[in-house]
Amino acid sequence: MQADTRYLPIGEHGLIGDLRTVALVGTNGTIDWYCCPSFDAPSVFASILDADRGGSFELAADTPATTKQFYFPDTNVLITRFFADDGVGEIQDFMPIADDSREADRHRLIRRVSCVRGTLPFRARVAPRFDYARQEHTVHRDGSRTTFQSPSLALALSASVPVETDGRDVWSAFELKEGEHAVFALDRVGLGITPRGCPMEEAEREFVATVRYWRRWLSASRYRGRWREVVHRSALTLKLLTYAPTGGIVAAPTTSLPERIAGGRNWDYRYVWIRDAAFCVYALLRLGFTEEADAFMGFLSRHVPLSGDGPNGPLQIMYGIDGRCDLPEHELNHLEGYRASAPVRIGNAAAGQLQLDIYGALIDSVYLYNKWGDPISSDRWDQVCTLVNWVCDNWDQPDEGIWETRGGRKNFVYSRLMCWVAIERAMRMAAQRGLPADIPRWRANRDTIYRDIMRQGWSERAGAFVQHFDEDVLDASILMMPLAKFVSPTDPKWLSTLDALGLGLVSDSLVYRYDPEVSPDGLEGPEGTFSICSFWYVEALARAGRVDEARLAFEKMLTYANHLGLYAEEIGHTGEQLGNFPQAITHLALISAAFNLDHALG
């Protein structure tokens, strides 16, 4: 299929944000994804989902030029450079991190453009399309400020160069000589937030303050291993995906970026998944970011009721960034989707699925935090006991599994594995702290799950642990077995499984989740390899003593990152990024793989 040139490749983007929302900036200088005032708010710019109708903020050299993009060192300030015959220009894109809550509500987006060599013409076009391009807006001019007013949101544009408008969009054409600058700032206004200009001096102060914030934050990292730069970029990315008011971390800041071009595997990931909890706490505490781990545990404490009794148990698999439970899924049929990959979805119906593995993920995160952070409180322990008792009663139910399949419930081995983790980690906490627990009951269920997996989750014909009971389908989630300490990483059955996975699901270090043709999942078509599985594979190899293979696989995976070190959910057949971008759990798995590979290498 010939690529639609109206769309940049997904990986040709960088990310900026203010710990409440983000913007995607293409290598061509265009902001083609931005939601305001929060990650899960309706979009203002969404040309990544519809090049004609979605809206965008273009800013670029108005002459043929090649571009390069990088982050200002140790920060989330993004720089896009334009190399033309007559000079070199650059754009500094960033969102200041405000301490004051009222200023934080401004969500200021600053674009500072300069000519660093020669003379260059530039062009800008600001074309917001509010509420996923469903709301019309008006434009009001007041000196150097232009206000875009929609029924639900108002944004004010300040510009240091003259602009024109047609009543819907704003544009500007200007020329800069070497050493000259121009500034564009886009602010949310109204609801008590007064318009404010952004002259050159203020833009410089905001730039310096933003650089200082990110460098001060990153200085808390304790990682001194071989892959410091990529680990720190992953950490900075995870921080960008954190919603500061609650401490929740979104799975990804985008919706409906396809897992396959022209396919239907398009989902909204702008929510907090319970599954990410253990990975999040593990990675952040390992690196030394205790405040972020505290904040995430705070999100779980405040917004995830552990004693509820919903149709699928006390937990949902995901929650809104503000802790809400209702995430209805809708299709936006007026948007064509990235490169015509409809449908565009908002909300996520998978929130109502039964996925038993989340109980292990949550209790493992509590266990890790109890071990490396603060000891568990008595109230929290009572809640953990409630969850474990529920798991003891329900672990043998078929469910939808970790991959949120829509092809019916099955007896997934990974779900059983994580139910084992839930009980085993709770037993460890009880023993370490002398906490009250029904240990005989817990032990009996833990041991029954173990024997069940060993008997029905093992296939002699495949020579491997498999996707679900009594079948021979391979599944990359099984890579978590030694990582979760269910099986020794050198157990003969596990080594046989690792070989089978390597032959059946691995391609040049890239790992497929499973084969949809062999294991129908209720969705259309094939998909790419899953980057989180690739990093799990690295860690499993390292733990099995196959350190040289692990290091080579890790280095290969690094070549599949985009130019900034960011990863989407999947990697396509020719190495392209696919799916929502960037994906938090992939960067969490990268940190874990780098940490453990460092340890194995000595």
mmCIF file of N, CA and C in Angstrom, residues 60-113:
data_model
loop_
_atom_site.group_PDB
_atom_site.id
_atom_site.type_symbol
_atom_site.label_atom_id
_atom_site.label_comp_id
_atom_site.label_asym_id
_atom_site.label_seq_id
_atom_site.Cartn_x
_atom_site.Cartn_y
_atom_site.Cartn_z
ATOM 1 N N ALA A 60 6.961 26.074 10.242
ATOM 2 C CA ALA A 60 8.067 25.468 9.502
ATOM 3 C C ALA A 60 8.774 26.514 8.659
ATOM 4 N N ALA A 61 9.979 26.165 8.202
ATOM 5 C CA ALA A 61 10.673 26.991 7.221
ATOM 6 C C ALA A 61 9.884 26.961 5.917
ATOM 7 N N ASP A 62 9.681 28.119 5.323
ATOM 8 C CA ASP A 62 8.880 28.227 4.102
ATOM 9 C C ASP A 62 9.780 28.154 2.876
ATOM 10 N N THR A 63 10.558 27.096 2.825
ATOM 11 C CA THR A 63 11.494 26.852 1.737
ATOM 12 C C THR A 63 11.912 25.394 1.838
ATOM 13 N N PRO A 64 12.304 24.779 0.732
ATOM 14 C CA PRO A 64 12.718 23.372 0.841
ATOM 15 C C PRO A 64 13.828 23.193 1.876
ATOM 16 N N ALA A 65 13.628 22.211 2.767
ATOM 17 C CA ALA A 65 14.584 22.014 3.863
ATOM 18 C C ALA A 65 14.520 20.576 4.341
ATOM 19 N N THR A 66 15.630 20.091 4.830
ATOM 20 C CA THR A 66 15.624 18.819 5.557
ATOM 21 C C THR A 66 15.499 19.132 7.041
ATOM 22 N N THR A 67 14.967 18.193 7.793
ATOM 23 C CA THR A 67 14.726 18.449 9.208
ATOM 24 C C THR A 67 15.376 17.386 10.081
ATOM 25 N N LYS A 68 15.717 17.785 11.275
ATOM 26 C CA LYS A 68 16.199 16.881 12.314
ATOM 27 C C LYS A 68 15.579 17.321 13.637
ATOM 28 N N GLN A 69 15.381 16.352 14.508
ATOM 29 C CA GLN A 69 14.685 16.644 15.764
ATOM 30 C C GLN A 69 15.426 15.981 16.919
ATOM 31 N N PHE A 70 15.533 16.705 18.038
ATOM 32 C CA PHE A 70 16.180 16.144 19.222
ATOM 33 C C PHE A 70 15.644 16.848 20.456
ATOM 34 N N TYR A 71 15.895 16.249 21.604
ATOM 35 C CA TYR A 71 15.527 16.886 22.860
ATOM 36 C C TYR A 71 16.706 17.685 23.395
ATOM 37 N N PHE A 72 16.418 18.880 23.904
ATOM 38 C CA PHE A 72 17.428 19.613 24.652
ATOM 39 C C PHE A 72 17.908 18.670 25.753
ATOM 40 N N PRO A 73 19.226 18.482 25.902
ATOM 41 C CA PRO A 73 19.738 17.389 26.746
ATOM 42 C C PRO A 73 19.104 17.334 28.134
ATOM 43 N N ASP A 74 18.682 16.110 28.515
ATOM 44 C CA ASP A 74 18.142 15.807 29.843
ATOM 45 C C ASP A 74 16.848 16.580 30.144
ATOM 46 N N THR A 75 16.049 16.858 29.110
ATOM 47 C CA THR A 75 14.793 17.583 29.311
ATOM 48 C C THR A 75 13.734 17.024 28.365
ATOM 49 N N ASN A 76 12.515 17.539 28.510
ATOM 50 C CA ASN A 76 11.443 17.292 27.551
ATOM 51 C C ASN A 76 11.152 18.539 26.721
ATOM 52 N N VAL A 77 12.162 19.352 26.500
ATOM 53 C CA VAL A 77 12.078 20.478 25.563
ATOM 54 C C VAL A 77 12.519 19.962 24.196
ATOM 55 N N LEU A 78 11.649 20.069 23.210
ATOM 56 C CA LEU A 78 11.889 19.478 21.895
ATOM 57 C C LEU A 78 12.390 20.539 20.917
ATOM 58 N N ILE A 79 13.396 20.186 20.145
ATOM 59 C CA ILE A 79 13.959 21.109 19.155
ATOM 60 C C ILE A 79 13.874 20.465 17.776
ATOM 61 N N THR A 80 13.253 21.177 16.845
ATOM 62 C CA THR A 80 13.154 20.739 15.454
ATOM 63 C C THR A 80 13.977 21.695 14.608
ATOM 64 N N ARG A 81 14.935 21.177 13.842
ATOM 65 C CA ARG A 81 15.848 22.022 13.060
ATOM 66 C C ARG A 81 15.555 21.878 11.566
ATOM 67 N N PHE A 82 15.682 22.985 10.860
ATOM 68 C CA PHE A 82 15.446 23.040 9.417
ATOM 69 C C PHE A 82 16.739 23.456 8.724
ATOM 70 N N PHE A 83 17.207 22.617 7.788
ATOM 71 C CA PHE A 83 18.448 22.881 7.069
ATOM 72 C C PHE A 83 18.108 23.189 5.614
ATOM 73 N N ALA A 84 18.281 24.456 5.204
ATOM 74 C CA ALA A 84 17.931 24.900 3.854
ATOM 75 C C ALA A 84 19.161 25.499 3.177
ATOM 76 N N ASP A 85 19.033 25.805 1.884
ATOM 77 C CA ASP A 85 20.167 26.361 1.136
ATOM 78 C C ASP A 85 20.615 27.698 1.702
ATOM 79 N N ASP A 86 19.655 28.483 2.230
ATOM 80 C CA ASP A 86 19.990 29.837 2.653
ATOM 81 C C ASP A 86 20.198 29.986 4.155
ATOM 82 N N GLY A 87 20.096 28.883 4.893
ATOM 83 C CA GLY A 87 20.317 29.028 6.326
ATOM 84 C C GLY A 87 19.802 27.842 7.114
ATOM 85 N N VAL A 88 19.898 27.976 8.431
ATOM 86 C CA VAL A 88 19.451 26.943 9.363
ATOM 87 C C VAL A 88 18.525 27.598 10.381
ATOM 88 N N GLY A 89 17.373 26.990 10.586
ATOM 89 C CA GLY A 89 16.446 27.497 11.591
ATOM 90 C C GLY A 89 16.058 26.406 12.564
ATOM 91 N N GLU A 90 15.451 26.810 13.673
ATOM 92 C CA GLU A 90 14.999 25.803 14.634
ATOM 93 C C GLU A 90 13.783 26.299 15.406
ATOM 94 N N ILE A 91 12.983 25.319 15.869
ATOM 95 C CA ILE A 91 11.841 25.597 16.732
ATOM 96 C C ILE A 91 12.083 24.912 18.066
ATOM 97 N N GLN A 92 11.920 25.665 19.132
ATOM 98 C CA GLN A 92 11.938 25.092 20.483
ATOM 99 C C GLN A 92 10.491 24.986 20.950
ATOM 100 N N ASP A 93 10.046 23.751 21.177
ATOM 101 C CA ASP A 93 8.677 23.502 21.620
ATOM 102 C C ASP A 93 8.689 22.980 23.051
ATOM 103 N N PHE A 94 7.875 23.577 23.913
ATOM 104 C CA PHE A 94 7.797 23.108 25.302
ATOM 105 C C PHE A 94 6.530 23.629 25.953
ATOM 106 N N MET A 95 6.171 22.982 27.066
ATOM 107 C CA MET A 95 5.044 23.417 27.883
ATOM 108 C C MET A 95 5.576 23.641 29.291
ATOM 109 N N PRO A 96 5.541 24.864 29.804
ATOM 110 C CA PRO A 96 6.058 25.131 31.157
ATOM 111 C C PRO A 96 5.316 24.312 32.212
ATOM 112 N N ILE A 97 6.046 23.929 33.263
ATOM 113 C CA ILE A 97 5.464 23.197 34.388
ATOM 114 C C ILE A 97 5.181 24.221 35.485
ATOM 115 N N ALA A 98 3.914 24.531 35.687
ATOM 116 C CA ALA A 98 3.540 25.591 36.626
ATOM 117 C C ALA A 98 3.342 25.022 38.023
ATOM 118 N N ASP A 99 3.847 25.731 39.040
ATOM 119 C CA ASP A 99 3.632 25.344 40.433
ATOM 120 C C ASP A 99 2.240 25.760 40.901
ATOM 121 N N ASP A 100 1.824 26.955 40.513
ATOM 122 C CA ASP A 100 0.525 27.486 40.907
ATOM 123 C C ASP A 100 -0.587 26.768 40.141
ATOM 124 N N SER A 101 -1.626 26.310 40.849
ATOM 125 C CA SER A 101 -2.679 25.524 40.204
ATOM 126 C C SER A 101 -3.418 26.332 39.150
ATOM 127 N N ARG A 102 -3.603 27.636 39.401
ATOM 128 C CA ARG A 102 -4.302 28.463 38.430
ATOM 129 C C ARG A 102 -3.477 28.591 37.147
ATOM 130 N N GLU A 103 -2.164 28.785 37.289
ATOM 131 C CA GLU A 103 -1.312 28.862 36.106
ATOM 132 C C GLU A 103 -1.229 27.516 35.407
ATOM 133 N N ALA A 104 -1.270 26.430 36.193
ATOM 134 C CA ALA A 104 -1.239 25.096 35.585
ATOM 135 C C ALA A 104 -2.434 24.894 34.670
ATOM 136 N N ASP A 105 -3.565 25.504 35.012
ATOM 137 C CA ASP A 105 -4.768 25.376 34.195
ATOM 138 C C ASP A 105 -4.652 26.116 32.861
ATOM 139 N N ARG A 106 -3.607 26.926 32.727
ATOM 140 C CA ARG A 106 -3.399 27.661 31.476
ATOM 141 C C ARG A 106 -2.929 26.713 30.371
ATOM 142 N N HIS A 107 -2.158 25.676 30.725
ATOM 143 C CA HIS A 107 -1.636 24.708 29.750
ATOM 144 C C HIS A 107 -0.925 25.423 28.599
ATOM 145 N N ARG A 108 -0.043 26.309 28.974
ATOM 146 C CA ARG A 108 0.644 27.130 27.970
ATOM 147 C C ARG A 108 1.537 26.272 27.080
ATOM 148 N N LEU A 109 1.419 26.479 25.790
ATOM 149 C CA LEU A 109 2.219 25.786 24.790
ATOM 150 C C LEU A 109 3.042 26.847 24.067
ATOM 151 N N ILE A 110 4.358 26.808 24.217
ATOM 152 C CA ILE A 110 5.247 27.828 23.652
ATOM 153 C C ILE A 110 6.032 27.250 22.484
ATOM 154 N N ARG A 111 6.040 28.009 21.386
ATOM 155 C CA ARG A 111 6.810 27.642 20.202
ATOM 156 C C ARG A 111 7.728 28.822 19.875
ATOM 157 N N ARG A 112 9.012 28.643 20.132
ATOM 158 C CA ARG A 112 9.991 29.714 19.910
ATOM 159 C C ARG A 112 10.837 29.354 18.687
ATOM 160 N N VAL A 113 10.707 30.148 17.644
ATOM 161 C CA VAL A 113 11.391 29.862 16.389
ATOM 162 C C VAL A 113 12.526 30.855 16.192
#
